[in-house]
Every structure is written in structure tokens, then in C-alpha cells.
mmCIF file with all atom_site columns, C-alpha atoms and ligand atoms in Angstrom:
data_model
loop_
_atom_site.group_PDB
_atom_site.id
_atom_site.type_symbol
_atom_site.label_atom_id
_atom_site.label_alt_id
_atom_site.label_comp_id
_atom_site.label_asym_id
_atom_site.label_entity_id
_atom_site.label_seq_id
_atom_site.pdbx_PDB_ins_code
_atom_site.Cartn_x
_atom_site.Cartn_y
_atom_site.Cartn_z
_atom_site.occupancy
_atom_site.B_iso_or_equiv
_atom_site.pdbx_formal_charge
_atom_site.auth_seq_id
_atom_site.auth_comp_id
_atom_site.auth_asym_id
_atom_site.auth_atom_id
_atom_site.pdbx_PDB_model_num
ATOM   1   C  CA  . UNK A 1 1   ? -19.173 364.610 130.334 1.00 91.00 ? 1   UNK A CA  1
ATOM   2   C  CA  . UNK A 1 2   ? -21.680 366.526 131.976 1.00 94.00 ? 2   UNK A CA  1
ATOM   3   C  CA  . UNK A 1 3   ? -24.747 365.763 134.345 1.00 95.00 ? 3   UNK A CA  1
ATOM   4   C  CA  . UNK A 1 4   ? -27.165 367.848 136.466 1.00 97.00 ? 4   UNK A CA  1
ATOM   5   C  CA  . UNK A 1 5   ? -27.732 367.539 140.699 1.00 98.00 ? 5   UNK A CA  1
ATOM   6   C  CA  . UNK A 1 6   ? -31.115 368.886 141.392 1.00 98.00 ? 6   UNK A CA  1
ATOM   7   C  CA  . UNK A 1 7   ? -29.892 368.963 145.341 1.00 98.00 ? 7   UNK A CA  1
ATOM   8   C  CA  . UNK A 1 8   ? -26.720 369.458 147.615 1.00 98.00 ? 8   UNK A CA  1
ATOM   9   C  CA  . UNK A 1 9   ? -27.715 366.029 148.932 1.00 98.00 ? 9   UNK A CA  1
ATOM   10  C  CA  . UNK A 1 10  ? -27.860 364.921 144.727 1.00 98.00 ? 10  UNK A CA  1
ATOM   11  C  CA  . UNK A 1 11  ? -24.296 366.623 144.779 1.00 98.00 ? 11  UNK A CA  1
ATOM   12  C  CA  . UNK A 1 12  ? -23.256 365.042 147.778 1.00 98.00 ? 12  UNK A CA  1
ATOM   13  C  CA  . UNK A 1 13  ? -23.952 361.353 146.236 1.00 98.00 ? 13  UNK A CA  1
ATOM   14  C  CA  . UNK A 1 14  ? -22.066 362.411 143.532 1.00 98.00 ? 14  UNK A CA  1
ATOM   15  C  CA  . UNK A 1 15  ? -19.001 363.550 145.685 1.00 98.00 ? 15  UNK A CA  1
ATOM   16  C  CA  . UNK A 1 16  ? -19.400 360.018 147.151 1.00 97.00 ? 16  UNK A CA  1
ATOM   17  C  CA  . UNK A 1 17  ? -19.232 358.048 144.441 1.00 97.00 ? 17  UNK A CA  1
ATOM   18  C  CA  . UNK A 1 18  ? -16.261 359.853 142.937 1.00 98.00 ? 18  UNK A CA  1
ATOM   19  C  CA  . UNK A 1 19  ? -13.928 360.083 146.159 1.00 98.00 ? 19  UNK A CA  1
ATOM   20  C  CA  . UNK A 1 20  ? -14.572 356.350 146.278 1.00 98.00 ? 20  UNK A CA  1
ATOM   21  C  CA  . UNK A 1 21  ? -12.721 355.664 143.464 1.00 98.00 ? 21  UNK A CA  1
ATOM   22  C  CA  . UNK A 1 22  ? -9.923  358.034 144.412 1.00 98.00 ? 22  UNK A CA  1
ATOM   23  C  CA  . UNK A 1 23  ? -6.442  356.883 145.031 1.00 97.00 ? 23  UNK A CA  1
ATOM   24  C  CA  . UNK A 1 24  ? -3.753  358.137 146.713 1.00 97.00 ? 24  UNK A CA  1
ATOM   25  C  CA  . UNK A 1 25  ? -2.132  361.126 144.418 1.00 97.00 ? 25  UNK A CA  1
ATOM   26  C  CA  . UNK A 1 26  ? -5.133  362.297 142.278 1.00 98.00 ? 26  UNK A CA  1
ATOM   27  C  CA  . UNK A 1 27  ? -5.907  365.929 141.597 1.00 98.00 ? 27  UNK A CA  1
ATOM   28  C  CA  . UNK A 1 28  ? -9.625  367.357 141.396 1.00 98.00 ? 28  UNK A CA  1
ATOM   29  C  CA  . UNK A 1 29  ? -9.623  370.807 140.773 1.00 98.00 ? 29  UNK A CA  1
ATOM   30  C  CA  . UNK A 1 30  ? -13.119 372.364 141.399 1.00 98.00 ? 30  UNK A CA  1
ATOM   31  C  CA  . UNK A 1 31  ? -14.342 375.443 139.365 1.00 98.00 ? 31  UNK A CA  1
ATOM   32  C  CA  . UNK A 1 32  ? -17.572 377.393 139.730 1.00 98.00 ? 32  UNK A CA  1
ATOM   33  C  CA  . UNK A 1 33  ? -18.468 380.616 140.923 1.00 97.00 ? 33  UNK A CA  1
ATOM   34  C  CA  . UNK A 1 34  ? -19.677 381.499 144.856 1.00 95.00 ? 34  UNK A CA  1
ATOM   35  C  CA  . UNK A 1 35  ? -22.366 379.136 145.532 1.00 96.00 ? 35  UNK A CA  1
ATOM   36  C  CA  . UNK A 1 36  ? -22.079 377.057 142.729 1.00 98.00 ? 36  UNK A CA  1
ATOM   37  C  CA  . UNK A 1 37  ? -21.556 373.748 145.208 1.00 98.00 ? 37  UNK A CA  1
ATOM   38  C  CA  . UNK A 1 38  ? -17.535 373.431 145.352 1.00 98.00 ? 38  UNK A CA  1
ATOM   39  C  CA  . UNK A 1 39  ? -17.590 372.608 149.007 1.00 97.00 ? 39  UNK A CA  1
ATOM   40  C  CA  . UNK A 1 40  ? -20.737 370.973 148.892 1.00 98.00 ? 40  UNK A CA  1
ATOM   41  C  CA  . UNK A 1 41  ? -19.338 368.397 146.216 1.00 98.00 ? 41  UNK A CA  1
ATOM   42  C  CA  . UNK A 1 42  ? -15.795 368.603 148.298 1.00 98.00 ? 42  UNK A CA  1
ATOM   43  C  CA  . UNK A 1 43  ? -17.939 367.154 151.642 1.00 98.00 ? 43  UNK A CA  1
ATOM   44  C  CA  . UNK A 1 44  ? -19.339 364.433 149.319 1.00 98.00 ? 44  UNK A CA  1
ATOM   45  C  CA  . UNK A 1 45  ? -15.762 363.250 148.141 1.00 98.00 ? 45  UNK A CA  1
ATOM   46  C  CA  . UNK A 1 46  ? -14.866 363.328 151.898 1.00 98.00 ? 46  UNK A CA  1
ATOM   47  C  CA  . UNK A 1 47  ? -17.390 361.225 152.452 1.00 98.00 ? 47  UNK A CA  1
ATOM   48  C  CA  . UNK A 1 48  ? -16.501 358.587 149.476 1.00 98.00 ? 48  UNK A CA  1
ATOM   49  C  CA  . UNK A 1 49  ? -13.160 358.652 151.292 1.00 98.00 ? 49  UNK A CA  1
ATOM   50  C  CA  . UNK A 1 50  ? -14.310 357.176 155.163 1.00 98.00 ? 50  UNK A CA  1
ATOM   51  C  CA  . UNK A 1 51  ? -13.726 360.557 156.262 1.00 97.00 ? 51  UNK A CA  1
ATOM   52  C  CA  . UNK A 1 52  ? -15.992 360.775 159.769 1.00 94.00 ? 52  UNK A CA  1
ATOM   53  C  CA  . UNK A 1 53  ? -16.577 364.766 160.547 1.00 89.00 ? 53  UNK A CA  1
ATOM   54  C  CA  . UNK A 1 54  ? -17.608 366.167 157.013 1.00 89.00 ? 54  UNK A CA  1
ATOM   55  C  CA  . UNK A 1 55  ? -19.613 368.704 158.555 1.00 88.00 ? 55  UNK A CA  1
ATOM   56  C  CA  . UNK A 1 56  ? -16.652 370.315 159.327 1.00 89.00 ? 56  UNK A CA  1
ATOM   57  C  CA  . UNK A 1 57  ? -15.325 370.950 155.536 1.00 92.00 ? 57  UNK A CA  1
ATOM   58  C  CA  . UNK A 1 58  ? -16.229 374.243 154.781 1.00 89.00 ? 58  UNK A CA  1
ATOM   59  C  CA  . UNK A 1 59  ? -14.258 377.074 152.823 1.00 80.00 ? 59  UNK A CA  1
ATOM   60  C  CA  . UNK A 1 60  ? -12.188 378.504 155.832 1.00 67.00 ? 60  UNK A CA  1
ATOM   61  C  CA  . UNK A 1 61  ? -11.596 382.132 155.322 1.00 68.00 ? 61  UNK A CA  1
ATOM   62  C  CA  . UNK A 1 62  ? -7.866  382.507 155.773 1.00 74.00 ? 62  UNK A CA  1
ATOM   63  C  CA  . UNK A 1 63  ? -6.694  379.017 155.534 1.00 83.00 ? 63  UNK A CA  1
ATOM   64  C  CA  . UNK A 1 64  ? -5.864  377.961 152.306 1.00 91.00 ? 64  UNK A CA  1
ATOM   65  C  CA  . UNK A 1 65  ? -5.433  373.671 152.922 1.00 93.00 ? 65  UNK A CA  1
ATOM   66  C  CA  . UNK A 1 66  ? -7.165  372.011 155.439 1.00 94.00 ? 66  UNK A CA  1
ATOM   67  C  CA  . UNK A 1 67  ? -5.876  368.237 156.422 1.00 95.00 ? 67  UNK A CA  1
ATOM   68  C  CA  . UNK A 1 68  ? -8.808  365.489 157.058 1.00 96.00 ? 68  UNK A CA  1
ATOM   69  C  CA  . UNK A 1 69  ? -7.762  362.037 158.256 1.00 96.00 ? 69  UNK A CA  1
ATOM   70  C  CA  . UNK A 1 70  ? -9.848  358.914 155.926 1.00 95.00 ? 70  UNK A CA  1
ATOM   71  C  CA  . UNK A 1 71  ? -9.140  356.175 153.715 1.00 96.00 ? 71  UNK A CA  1
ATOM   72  C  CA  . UNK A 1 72  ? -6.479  358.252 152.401 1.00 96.00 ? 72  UNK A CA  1
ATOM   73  C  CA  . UNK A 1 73  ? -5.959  361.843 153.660 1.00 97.00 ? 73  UNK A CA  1
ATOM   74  C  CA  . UNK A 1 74  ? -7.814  364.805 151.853 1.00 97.00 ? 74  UNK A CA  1
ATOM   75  C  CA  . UNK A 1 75  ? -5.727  368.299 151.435 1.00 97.00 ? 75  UNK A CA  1
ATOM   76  C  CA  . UNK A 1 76  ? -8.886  370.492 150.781 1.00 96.00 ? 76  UNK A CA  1
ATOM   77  C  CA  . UNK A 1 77  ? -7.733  373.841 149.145 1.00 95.00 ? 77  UNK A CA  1
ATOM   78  C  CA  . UNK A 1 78  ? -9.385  376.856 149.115 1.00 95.00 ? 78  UNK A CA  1
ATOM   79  C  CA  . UNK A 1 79  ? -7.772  379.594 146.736 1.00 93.00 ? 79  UNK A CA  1
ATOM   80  C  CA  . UNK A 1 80  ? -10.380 381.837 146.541 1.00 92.00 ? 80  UNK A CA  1
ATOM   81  C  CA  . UNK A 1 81  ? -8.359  384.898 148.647 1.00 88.00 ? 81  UNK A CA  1
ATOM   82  C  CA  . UNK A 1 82  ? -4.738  383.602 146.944 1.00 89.00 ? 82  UNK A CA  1
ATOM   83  C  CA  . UNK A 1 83  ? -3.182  386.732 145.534 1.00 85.00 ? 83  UNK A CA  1
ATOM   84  C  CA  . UNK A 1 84  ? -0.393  385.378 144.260 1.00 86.00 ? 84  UNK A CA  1
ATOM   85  C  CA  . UNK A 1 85  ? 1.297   381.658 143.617 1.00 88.00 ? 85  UNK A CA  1
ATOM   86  C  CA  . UNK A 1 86  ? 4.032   382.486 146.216 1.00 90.00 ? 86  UNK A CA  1
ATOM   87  C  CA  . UNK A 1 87  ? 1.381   381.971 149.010 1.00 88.00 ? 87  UNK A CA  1
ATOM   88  C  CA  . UNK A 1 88  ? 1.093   378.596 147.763 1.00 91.00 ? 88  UNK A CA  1
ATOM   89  C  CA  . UNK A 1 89  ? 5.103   377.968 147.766 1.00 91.00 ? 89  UNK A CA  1
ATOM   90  C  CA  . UNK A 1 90  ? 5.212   379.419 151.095 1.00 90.00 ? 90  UNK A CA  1
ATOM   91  C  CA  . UNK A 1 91  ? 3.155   376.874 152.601 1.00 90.00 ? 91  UNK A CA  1
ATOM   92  C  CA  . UNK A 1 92  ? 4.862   373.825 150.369 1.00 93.00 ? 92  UNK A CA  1
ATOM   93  C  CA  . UNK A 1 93  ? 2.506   373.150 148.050 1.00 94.00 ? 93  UNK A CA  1
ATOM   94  C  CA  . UNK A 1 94  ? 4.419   370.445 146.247 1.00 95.00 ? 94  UNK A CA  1
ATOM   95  C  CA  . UNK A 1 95  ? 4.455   368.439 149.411 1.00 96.00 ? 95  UNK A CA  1
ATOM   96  C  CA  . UNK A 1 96  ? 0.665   368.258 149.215 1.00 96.00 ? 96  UNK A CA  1
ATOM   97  C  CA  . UNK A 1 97  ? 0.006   367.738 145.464 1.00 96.00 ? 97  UNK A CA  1
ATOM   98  C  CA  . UNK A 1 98  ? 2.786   364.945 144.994 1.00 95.00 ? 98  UNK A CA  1
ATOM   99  C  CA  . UNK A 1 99  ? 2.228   363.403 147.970 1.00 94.00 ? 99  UNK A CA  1
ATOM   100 C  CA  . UNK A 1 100 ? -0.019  360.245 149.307 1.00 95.00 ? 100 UNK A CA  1
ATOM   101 C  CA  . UNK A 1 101 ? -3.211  361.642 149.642 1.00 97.00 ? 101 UNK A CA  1
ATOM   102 C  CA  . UNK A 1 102 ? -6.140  363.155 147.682 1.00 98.00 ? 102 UNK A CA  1
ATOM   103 C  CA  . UNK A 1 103 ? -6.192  366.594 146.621 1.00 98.00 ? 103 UNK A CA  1
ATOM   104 C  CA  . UNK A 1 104 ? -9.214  368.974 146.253 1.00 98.00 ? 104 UNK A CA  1
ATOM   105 C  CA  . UNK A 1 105 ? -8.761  372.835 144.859 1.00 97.00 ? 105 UNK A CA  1
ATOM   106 C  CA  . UNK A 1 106 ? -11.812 375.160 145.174 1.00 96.00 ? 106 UNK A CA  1
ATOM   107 C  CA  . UNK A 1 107 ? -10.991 378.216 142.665 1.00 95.00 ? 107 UNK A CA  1
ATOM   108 C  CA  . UNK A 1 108 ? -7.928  375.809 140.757 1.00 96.00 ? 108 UNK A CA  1
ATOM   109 C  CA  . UNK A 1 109 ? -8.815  378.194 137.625 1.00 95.00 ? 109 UNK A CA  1
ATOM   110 C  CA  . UNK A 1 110 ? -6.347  380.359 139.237 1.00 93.00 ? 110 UNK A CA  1
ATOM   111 C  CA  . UNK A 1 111 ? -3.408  378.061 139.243 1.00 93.00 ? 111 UNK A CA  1
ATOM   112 C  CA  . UNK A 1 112 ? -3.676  376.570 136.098 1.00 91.00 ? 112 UNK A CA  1
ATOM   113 C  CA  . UNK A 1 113 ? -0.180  377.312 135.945 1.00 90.00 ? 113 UNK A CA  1
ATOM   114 C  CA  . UNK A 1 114 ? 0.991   374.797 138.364 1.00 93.00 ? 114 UNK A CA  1
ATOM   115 C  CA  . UNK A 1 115 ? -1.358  372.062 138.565 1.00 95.00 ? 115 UNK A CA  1
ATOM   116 C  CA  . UNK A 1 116 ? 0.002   368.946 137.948 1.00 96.00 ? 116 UNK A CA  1
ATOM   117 C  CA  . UNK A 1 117 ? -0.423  368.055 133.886 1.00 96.00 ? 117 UNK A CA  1
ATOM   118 C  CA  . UNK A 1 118 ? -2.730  365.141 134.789 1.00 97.00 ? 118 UNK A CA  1
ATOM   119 C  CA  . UNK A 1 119 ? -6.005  365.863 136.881 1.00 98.00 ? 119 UNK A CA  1
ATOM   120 C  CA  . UNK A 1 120 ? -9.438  366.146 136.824 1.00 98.00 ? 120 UNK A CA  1
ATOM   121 C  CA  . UNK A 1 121 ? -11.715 369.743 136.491 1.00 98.00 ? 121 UNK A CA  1
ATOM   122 C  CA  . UNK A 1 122 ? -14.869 369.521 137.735 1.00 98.00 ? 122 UNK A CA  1
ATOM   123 C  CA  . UNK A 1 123 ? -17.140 372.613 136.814 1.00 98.00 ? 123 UNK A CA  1
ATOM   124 C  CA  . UNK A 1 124 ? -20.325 373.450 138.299 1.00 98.00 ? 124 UNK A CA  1
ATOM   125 C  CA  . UNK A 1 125 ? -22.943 376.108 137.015 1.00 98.00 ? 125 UNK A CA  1
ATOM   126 C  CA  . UNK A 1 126 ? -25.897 377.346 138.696 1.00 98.00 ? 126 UNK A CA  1
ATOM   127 C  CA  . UNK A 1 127 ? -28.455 375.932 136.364 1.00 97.00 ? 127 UNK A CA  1
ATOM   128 C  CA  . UNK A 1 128 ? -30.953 377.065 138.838 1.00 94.00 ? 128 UNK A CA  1
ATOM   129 C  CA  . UNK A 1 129 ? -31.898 377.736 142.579 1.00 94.00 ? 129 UNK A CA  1
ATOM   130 C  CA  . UNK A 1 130 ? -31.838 373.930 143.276 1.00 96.00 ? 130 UNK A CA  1
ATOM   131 C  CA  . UNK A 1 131 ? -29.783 372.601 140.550 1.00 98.00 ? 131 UNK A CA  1
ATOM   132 C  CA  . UNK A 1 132 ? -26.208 372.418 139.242 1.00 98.00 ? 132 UNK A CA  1
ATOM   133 C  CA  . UNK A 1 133 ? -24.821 371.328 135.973 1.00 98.00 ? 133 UNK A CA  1
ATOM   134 C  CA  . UNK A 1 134 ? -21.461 369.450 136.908 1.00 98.00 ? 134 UNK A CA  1
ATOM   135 C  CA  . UNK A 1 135 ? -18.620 369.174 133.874 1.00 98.00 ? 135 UNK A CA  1
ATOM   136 C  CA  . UNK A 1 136 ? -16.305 366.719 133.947 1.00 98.00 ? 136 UNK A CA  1
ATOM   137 C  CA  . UNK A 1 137 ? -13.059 367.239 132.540 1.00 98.00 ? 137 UNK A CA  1
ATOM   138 C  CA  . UNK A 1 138 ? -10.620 364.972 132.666 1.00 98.00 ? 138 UNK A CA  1
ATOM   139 C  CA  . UNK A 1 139 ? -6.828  365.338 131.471 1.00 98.00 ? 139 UNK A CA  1
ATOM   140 C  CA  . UNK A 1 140 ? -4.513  362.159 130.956 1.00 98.00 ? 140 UNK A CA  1
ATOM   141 C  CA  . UNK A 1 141 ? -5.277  358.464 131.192 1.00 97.00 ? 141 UNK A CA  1
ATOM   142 C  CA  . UNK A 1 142 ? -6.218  358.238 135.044 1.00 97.00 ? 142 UNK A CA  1
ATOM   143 C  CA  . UNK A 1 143 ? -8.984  360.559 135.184 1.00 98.00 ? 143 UNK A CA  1
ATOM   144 C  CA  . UNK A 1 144 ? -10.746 359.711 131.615 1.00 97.00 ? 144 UNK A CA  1
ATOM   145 C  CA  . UNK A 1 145 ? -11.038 355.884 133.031 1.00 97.00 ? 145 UNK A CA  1
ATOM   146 C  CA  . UNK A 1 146 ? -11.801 357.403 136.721 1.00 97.00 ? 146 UNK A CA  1
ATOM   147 C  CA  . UNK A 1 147 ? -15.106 359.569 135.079 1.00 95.00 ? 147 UNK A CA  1
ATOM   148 C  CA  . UNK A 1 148 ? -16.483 356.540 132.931 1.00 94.00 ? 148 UNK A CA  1
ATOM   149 C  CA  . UNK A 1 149 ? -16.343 354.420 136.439 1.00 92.00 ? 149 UNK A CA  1
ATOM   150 C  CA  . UNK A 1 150 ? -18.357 356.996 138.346 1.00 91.00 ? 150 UNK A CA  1
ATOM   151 C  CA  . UNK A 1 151 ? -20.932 358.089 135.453 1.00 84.00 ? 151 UNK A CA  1
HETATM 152 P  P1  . ADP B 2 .   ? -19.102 377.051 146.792 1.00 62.64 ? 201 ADP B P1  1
HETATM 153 O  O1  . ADP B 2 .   ? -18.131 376.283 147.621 1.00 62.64 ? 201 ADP B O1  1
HETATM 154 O  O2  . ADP B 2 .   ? -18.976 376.761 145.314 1.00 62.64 ? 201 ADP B O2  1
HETATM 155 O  O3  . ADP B 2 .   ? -19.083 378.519 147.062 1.00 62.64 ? 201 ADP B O3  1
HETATM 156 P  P2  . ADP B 2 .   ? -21.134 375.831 148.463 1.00 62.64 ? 201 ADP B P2  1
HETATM 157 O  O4  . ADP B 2 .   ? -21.063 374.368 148.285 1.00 62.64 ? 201 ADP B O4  1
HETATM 158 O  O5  . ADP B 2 .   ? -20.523 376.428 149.694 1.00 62.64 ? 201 ADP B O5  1
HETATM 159 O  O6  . ADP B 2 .   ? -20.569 376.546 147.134 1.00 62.64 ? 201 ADP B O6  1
HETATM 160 O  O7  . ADP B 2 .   ? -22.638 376.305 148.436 1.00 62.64 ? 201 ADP B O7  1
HETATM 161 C  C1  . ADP B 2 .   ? -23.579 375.828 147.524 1.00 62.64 ? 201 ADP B C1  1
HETATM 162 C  C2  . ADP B 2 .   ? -24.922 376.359 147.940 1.00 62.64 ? 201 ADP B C2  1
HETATM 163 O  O8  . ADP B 2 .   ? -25.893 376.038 146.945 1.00 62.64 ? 201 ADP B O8  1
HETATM 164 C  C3  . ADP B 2 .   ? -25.402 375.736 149.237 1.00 62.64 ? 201 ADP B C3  1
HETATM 165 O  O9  . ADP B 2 .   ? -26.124 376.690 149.978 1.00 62.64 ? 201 ADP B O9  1
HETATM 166 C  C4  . ADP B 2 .   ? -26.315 374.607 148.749 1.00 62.64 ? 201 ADP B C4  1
HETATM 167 O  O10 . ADP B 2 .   ? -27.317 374.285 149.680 1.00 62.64 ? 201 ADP B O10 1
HETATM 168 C  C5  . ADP B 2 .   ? -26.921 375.240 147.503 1.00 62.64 ? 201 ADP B C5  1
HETATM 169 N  N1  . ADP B 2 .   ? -27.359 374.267 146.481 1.00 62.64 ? 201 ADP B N1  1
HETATM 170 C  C6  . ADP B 2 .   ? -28.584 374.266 145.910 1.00 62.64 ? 201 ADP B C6  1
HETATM 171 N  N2  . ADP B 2 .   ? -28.696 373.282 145.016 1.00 62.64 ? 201 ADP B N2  1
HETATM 172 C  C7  . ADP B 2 .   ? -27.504 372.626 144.987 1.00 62.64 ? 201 ADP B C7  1
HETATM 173 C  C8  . ADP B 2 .   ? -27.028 371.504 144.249 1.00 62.64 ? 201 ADP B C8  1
HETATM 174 N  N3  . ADP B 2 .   ? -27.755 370.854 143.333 1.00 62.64 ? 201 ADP B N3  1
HETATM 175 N  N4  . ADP B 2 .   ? -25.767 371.110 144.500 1.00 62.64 ? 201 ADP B N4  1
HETATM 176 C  C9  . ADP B 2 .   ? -25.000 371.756 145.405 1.00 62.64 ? 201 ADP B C9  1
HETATM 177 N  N5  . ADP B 2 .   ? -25.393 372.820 146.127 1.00 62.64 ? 201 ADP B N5  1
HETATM 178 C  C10 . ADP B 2 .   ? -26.655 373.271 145.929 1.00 62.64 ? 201 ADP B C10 1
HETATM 179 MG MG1 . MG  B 3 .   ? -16.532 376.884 148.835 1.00 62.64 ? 202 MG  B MG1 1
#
């Protein structure tokens, strides 16, 4: 499934839509180089979820989840500076992906490893300075019915 944003505030309405449907457990791993609109599409699905201070999502430098109170909680992950998997056990990971709220991974390429077997990739590409193309790619059930609802 793909489609293209020609804005952040396109990619934002996306984000919306999506994190409306989202329910309590679901996985969205985002993938995309620097700039490609991870956190940009992680403030829309905020947003979707009745979260108030979105302006405040960013991609914090040396935290790697940050904890935002909505419909249902959002555990935003930023990978981008993991070095290894153990940083991730350190700080409990499990607890966050099996848990009762919503979780977003910038940079999940690099934990393919341990992502729960059912979740959704989201891929954006810089199709050019204004627009992204935005993959869908859903694995198991859940997220293949989750997609058709928000296309
Ligand atoms: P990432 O988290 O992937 O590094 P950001 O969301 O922080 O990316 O940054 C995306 C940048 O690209 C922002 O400066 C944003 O304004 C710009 N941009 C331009 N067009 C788009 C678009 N269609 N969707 C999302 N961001 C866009
Ligand atoms: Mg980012």
C-alpha cells in the first residue's frame, strides 16, 4: 500500500487518521532516512490519539522512549543512536511493547530482531523537497484490516 504527502501538515493528517484507529498494544515501526518525516508522521499519530502537547514530540537526542499521556499512552522510540539491543533491555523494553499503550519506533529497521511478529512498517522516502512516499506494510491480521480502514 503506498501513497504520497505533498506536506508535513499532508503527513500529519495521515498520522491522525491512523493513531485514531490505534488500540491499546499495536506496534508501528517507522523507517526512513534523516528527514524523511518519522517524527513528523509520529506527532500526527499523537494527535489521532487526544494527545494535547504534540509540539513537544521530537527525536530527543539521548533518550531513547519518551511517555505521552492520551487516549491511550504513546511510548515514542527513537533508536537512531542504539548501539546495541542491550540498551533496549536495560531500560525494559518488553514492558513497553507488551504493554497497554501504543508503540512508535523511529529507526525499528534496526531491531528487526525483536519486534513483536505482528506490527505495522511504515516507510517513508523523500520523493522530493515537499513530498514523501509513505509504504505501508503490514504483518498479521490486525494491521492488514487497520491499513484498509485508514486508506
Ligand atoms: P525524521 O524524523 O524522519 O528525521 P522529521 O519528521 O524530523 O524526519 O523531519 C521531516 C522534515 O521534512 C521536516 O523538516 C518537514 O518539514 C519536512 N517535510 C517536507 N515535506 C514533508 C512531508 N510531505 N511530510 C513530512 N515531512 C516533510
Ligand atoms: Mg525523527
Amino acid at each position: 500500500m503506498v501513497m504520497l504527502t505533498k506536506s508535513p501538515e499532508e503527513t500529519i493528517k495521515f498520522g491522525q487518521r491512523l493513531g485514531a484507529f490505534l488500540k491499546r498494544g499495536d506496534i508501528i515501526g517507522l523507517v526512513g532516512d534523516l528527514g524523511s518525516g518519522k517524527t513528523t508522521l509520529t506527532k500526527g499519530i499523537a494527535k489521532g490519539l487526544n494527545i494535547k502537547n504534540t509540539k513537544y514530540i521530537n527525536s530527543p537526542s539521548f533518550v531513547i522512549v519518551k511517555e505521552y499521556e492520551g487516549r491511550i499512552p504513546l511510548y515514542h522510540f527513537d533508536i537512531y543512536r542504539l548501539n546495541s539491543v542491550t540498551a533496549l533491555i536495560d531500560i525494559g523494553y518488553e514492558e513497553y511493547f507488551y504493554s497497554n499503550g501504543v508503540v512508535v519506533i523511529e529507526w525499528a529497521k534496526k531491531i528487526k530482531d525483536i519486534l513483536p511478529k505482528e506490527h505495522l512498517i511504515i516507510e517513508l522516502n523523500i520523493a522530493d523537497a515537499g513530498a514523501r512516499e509513505i509504504l505501508l506494510k503490514p504483518s498479521g491480521k490486525r494491521y492488514a484490516k487497520l491499513i484498509k480502514n485508514v486508506i
